[in-house]
Coordinates of C-alpha atoms in Angstrom, one line a residue:
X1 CA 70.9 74.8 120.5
X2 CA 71.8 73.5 116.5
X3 CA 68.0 73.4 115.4
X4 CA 67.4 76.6 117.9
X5 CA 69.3 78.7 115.7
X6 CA 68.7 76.7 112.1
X7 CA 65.1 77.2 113.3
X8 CA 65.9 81.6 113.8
X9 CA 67.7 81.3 110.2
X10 CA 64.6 79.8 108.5
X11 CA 62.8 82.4 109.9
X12 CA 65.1 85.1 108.8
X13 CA 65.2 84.0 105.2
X14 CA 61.5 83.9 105.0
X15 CA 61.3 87.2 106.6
X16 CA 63.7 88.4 103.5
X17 CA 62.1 86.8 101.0
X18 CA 58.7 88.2 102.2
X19 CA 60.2 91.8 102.2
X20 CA 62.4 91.2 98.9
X21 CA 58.3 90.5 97.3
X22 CA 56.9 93.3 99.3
X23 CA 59.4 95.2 97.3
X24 CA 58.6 94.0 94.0
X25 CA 55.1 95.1 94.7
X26 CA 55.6 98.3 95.8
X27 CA 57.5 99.3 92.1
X28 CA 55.1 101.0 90.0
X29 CA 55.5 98.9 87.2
X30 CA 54.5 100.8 84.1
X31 CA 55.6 101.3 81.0
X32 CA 57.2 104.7 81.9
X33 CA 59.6 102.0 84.0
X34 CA 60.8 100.4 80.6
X35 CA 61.0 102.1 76.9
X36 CA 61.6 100.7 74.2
X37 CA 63.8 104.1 72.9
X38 CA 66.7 103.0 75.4
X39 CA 67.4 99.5 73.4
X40 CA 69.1 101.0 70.8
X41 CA 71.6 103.2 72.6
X42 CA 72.3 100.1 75.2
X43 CA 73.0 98.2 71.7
X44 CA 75.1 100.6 70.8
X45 CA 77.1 100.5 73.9
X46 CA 78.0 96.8 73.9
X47 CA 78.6 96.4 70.5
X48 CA 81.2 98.8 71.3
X49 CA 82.9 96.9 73.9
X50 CA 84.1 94.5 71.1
X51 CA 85.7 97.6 69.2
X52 CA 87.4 99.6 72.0
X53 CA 89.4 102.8 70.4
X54 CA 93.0 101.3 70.4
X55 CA 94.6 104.4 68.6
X56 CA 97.8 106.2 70.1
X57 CA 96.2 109.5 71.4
X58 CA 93.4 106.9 73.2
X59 CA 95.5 104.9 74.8
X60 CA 98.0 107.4 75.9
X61 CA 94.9 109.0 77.4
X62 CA 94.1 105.9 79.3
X63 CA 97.1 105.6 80.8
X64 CA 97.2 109.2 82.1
X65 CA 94.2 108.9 83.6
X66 CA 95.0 105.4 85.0
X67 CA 97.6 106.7 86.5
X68 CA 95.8 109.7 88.0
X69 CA 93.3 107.1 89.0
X70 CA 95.9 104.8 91.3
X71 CA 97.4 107.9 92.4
X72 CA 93.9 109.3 94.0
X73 CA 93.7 105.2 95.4
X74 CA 96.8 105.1 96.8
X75 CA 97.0 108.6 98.5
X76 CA 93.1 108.3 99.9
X77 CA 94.1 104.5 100.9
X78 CA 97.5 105.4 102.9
X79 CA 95.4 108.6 104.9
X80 CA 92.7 106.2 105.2
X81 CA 95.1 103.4 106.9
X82 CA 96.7 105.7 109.4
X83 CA 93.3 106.8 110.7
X84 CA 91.6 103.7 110.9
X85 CA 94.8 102.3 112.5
X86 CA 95.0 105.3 115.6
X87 CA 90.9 105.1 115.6
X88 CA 90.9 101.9 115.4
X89 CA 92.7 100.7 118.1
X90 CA 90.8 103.2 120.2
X91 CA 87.9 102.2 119.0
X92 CA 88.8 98.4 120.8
X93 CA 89.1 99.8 123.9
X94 CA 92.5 97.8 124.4
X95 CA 93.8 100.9 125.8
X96 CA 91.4 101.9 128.2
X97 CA 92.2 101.3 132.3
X98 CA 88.8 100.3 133.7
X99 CA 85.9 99.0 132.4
X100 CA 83.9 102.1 132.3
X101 CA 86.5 103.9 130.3
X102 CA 86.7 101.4 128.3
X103 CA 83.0 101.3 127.5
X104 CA 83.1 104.9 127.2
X105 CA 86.1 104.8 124.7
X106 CA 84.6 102.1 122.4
X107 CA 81.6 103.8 122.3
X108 CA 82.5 107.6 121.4
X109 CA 85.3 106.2 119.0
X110 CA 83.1 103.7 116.9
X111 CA 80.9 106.5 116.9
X112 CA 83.3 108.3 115.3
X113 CA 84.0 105.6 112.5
X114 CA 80.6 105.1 112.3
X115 CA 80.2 108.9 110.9
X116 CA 82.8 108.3 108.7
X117 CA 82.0 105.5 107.0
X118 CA 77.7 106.5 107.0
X119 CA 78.3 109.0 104.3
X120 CA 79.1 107.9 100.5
X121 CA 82.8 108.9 99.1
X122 CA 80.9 110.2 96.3
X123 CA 79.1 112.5 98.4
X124 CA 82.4 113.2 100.5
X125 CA 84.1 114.2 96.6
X126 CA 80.9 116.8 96.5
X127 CA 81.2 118.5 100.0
X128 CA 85.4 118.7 99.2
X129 CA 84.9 119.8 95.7
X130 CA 82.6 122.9 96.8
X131 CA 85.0 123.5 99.8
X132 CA 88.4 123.6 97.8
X133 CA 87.4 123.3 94.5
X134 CA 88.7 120.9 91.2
X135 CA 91.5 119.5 93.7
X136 CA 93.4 116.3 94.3
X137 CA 92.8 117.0 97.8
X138 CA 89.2 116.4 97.5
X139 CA 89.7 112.8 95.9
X140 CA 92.0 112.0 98.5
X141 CA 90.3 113.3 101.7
X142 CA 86.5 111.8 99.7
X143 CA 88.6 108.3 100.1
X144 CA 90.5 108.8 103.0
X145 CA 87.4 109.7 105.8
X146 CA 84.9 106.5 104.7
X147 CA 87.3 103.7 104.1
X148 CA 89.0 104.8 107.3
X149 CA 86.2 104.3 108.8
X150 CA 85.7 100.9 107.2
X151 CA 88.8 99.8 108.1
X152 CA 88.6 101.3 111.8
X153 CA 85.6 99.3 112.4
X154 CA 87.4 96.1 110.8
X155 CA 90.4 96.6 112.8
X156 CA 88.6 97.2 116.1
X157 CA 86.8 94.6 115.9
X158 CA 89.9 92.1 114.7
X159 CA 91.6 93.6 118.1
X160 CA 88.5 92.7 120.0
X161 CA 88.7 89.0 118.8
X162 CA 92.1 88.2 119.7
X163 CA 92.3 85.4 122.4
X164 CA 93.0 87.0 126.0
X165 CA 95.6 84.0 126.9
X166 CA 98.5 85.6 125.2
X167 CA 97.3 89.2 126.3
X168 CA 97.1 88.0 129.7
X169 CA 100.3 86.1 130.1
X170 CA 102.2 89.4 128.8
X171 CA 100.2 90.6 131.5
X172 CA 101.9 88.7 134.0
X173 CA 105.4 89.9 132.9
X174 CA 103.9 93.6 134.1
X175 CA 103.7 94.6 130.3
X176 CA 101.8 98.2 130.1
X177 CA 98.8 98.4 127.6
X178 CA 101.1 99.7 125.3
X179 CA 103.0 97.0 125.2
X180 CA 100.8 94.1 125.2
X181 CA 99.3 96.0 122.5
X182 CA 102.5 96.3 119.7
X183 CA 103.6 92.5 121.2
X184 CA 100.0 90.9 121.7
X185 CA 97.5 92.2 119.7
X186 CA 98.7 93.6 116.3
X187 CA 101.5 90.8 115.9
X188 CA 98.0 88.7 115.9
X189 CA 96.2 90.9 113.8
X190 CA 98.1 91.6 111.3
X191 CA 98.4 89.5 108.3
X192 CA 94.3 89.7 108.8
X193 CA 94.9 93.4 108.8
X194 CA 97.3 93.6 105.7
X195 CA 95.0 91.4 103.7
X196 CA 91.7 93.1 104.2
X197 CA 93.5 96.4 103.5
X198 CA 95.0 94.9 99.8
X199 CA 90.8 93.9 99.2
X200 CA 89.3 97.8 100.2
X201 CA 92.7 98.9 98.2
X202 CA 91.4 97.1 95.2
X203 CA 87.9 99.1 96.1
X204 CA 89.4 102.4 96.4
X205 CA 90.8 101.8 92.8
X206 CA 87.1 101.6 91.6
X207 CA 85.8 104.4 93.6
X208 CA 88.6 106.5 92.3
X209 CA 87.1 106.6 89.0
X210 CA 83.6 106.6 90.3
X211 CA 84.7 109.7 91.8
X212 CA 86.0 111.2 88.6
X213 CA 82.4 111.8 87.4
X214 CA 82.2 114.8 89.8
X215 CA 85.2 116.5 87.9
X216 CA 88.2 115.5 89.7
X217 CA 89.8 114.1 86.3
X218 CA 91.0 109.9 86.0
X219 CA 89.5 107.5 84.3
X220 CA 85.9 108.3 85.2
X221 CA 86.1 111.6 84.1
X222 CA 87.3 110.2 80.5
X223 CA 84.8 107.5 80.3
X224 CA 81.9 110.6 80.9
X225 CA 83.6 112.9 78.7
X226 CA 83.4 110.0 75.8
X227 CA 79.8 109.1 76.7
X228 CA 78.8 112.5 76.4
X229 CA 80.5 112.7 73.2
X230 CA 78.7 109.4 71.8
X231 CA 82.2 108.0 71.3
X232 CA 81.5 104.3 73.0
X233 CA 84.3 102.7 71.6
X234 CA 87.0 104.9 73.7
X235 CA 84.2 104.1 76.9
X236 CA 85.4 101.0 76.7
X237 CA 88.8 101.4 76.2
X238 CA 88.8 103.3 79.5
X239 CA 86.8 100.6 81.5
X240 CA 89.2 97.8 80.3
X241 CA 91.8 99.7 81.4
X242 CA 89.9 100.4 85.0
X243 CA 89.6 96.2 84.8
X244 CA 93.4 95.5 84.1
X245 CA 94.2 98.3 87.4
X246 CA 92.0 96.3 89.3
X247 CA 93.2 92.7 88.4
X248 CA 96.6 94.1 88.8
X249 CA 96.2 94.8 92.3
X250 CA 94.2 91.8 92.7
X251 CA 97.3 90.0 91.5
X252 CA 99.5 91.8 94.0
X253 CA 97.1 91.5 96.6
X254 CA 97.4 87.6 96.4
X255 CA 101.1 87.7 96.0
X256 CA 101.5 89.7 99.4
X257 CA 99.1 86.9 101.1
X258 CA 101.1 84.0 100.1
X259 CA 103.9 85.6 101.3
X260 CA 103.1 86.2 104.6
X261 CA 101.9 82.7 104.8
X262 CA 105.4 81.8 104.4

């Protein structure tokens, strides 16, 4: 069974590789591809990263729109938990009564997630921006609908991996679904849960200011604004300070796991 399936991975990485050169040769390689009138700009740009703009108007700047960044995060992250938490667990089926409605409700709720999470929070920020205009509701809702369907899917499946020993000795006591759900399942879920959360949390933070390009102000928007304006030493200020958000959280994110290891 060992060399069965070493034998099915061999054959998967050649198949890759195969379509990774397939690929390559299917790039029209010309010089219209690479020019020789982008090296000087790209210069520019890195040279800049070792003279970020460090004066007071800058920085205050930067950490307005930091702030504006985390806020978009931590809004679209908290909406984004709640769904994939009720959609998730529906998604898993652990509620259903029979094994038909439980095929039914995994399937029409991971369909659900899957919709979600199929469509780009960038293109989310477009379709809200034209619907309600230059609003923090469209960087929230953009973040909220795909990473709750990312986490959904994560959770759902977590639920589905949980030994049934536990679920079925609670069971036996004549615990209801309910039950064995908020005393069997999630209490074994849910450092995995809180963890994998802290890591798409730390994503959010990046997509925030990707999402910033369409308008919706942040650190993004600031970073266009000063490529637009040539100014690629205050680019970089703004993408170090997009770096230090996201080690931050990294930093917490770590803190909160050894914790619960405790």
């Amino acid at each position: 069974m060992l060399s069965f399936d070493l034998h099915k991975r061999k054959v998967l990485t050649l198949f890759l590789l195969l379509l990774f050169a397939w690929s390559l040769f299917g790039v029209n390689w010309q010089e219209g591809v690479m020019h020789s009138s982008g090296i000087g700009p790209a210069a520019e740009i890195f040279a800049a990263m070792f003279t970020p703009d460090l004066s007071l108007d800058i920085l205050i700047l930067a950490i307005e729109s930091s702030w504006l960044t985390l806020a978009y995060a931590t809004a679209g992250m908290s909406l984004a938990l709640i769904l994939a938490l009720i959609i998730g667990i529906l998604a898993s089926g652990v509620l259903a009564s029979g094994k038909r409605s439980r095929t039914y409700m995994k399937g029409s709720f991971r369909g659900v997630l899957g919709f979600m999470r199929a469509i780009h929070e960038l293109v989310w920020a477009w379709l809200f921006v034209a619907s309600f205009g230059l609003s923090p509701y469209a960087a929230i809702f953009a973040l909220a609908i795909p990473y709750g369907g990312i986490l959904g899917r994560i959770f759902a499946d977590m639920i589905n991996d949980v030994p049934e020993e536990p679920i079925l000795a609670l069971k036996a006591t004549g615990a209801s679904r309910l039950q064995c759900l908020f005393y069997g399942y999630l209490p074994s879920v849910k450092n995995s849960m809180i963890s994998y959360t802290m890591y798409r949390y730390e994503c959010a933070v990046r997509s925030s200011a990707i999402m910033s390009f369409v308008g919706l102000g942040g650190l993004g928007y600031q970073i266009q604004l000063s490529l637009n304006d040539l100014h690629y030493d205050e680019v970089w200020t703004f993408i170090y300070f997009l770096i230090i958000l996201v080690i931050l959280i990294d930093g917490w994110s770590n803190m909160l796991r050894k914790r619960m290891q405790l």
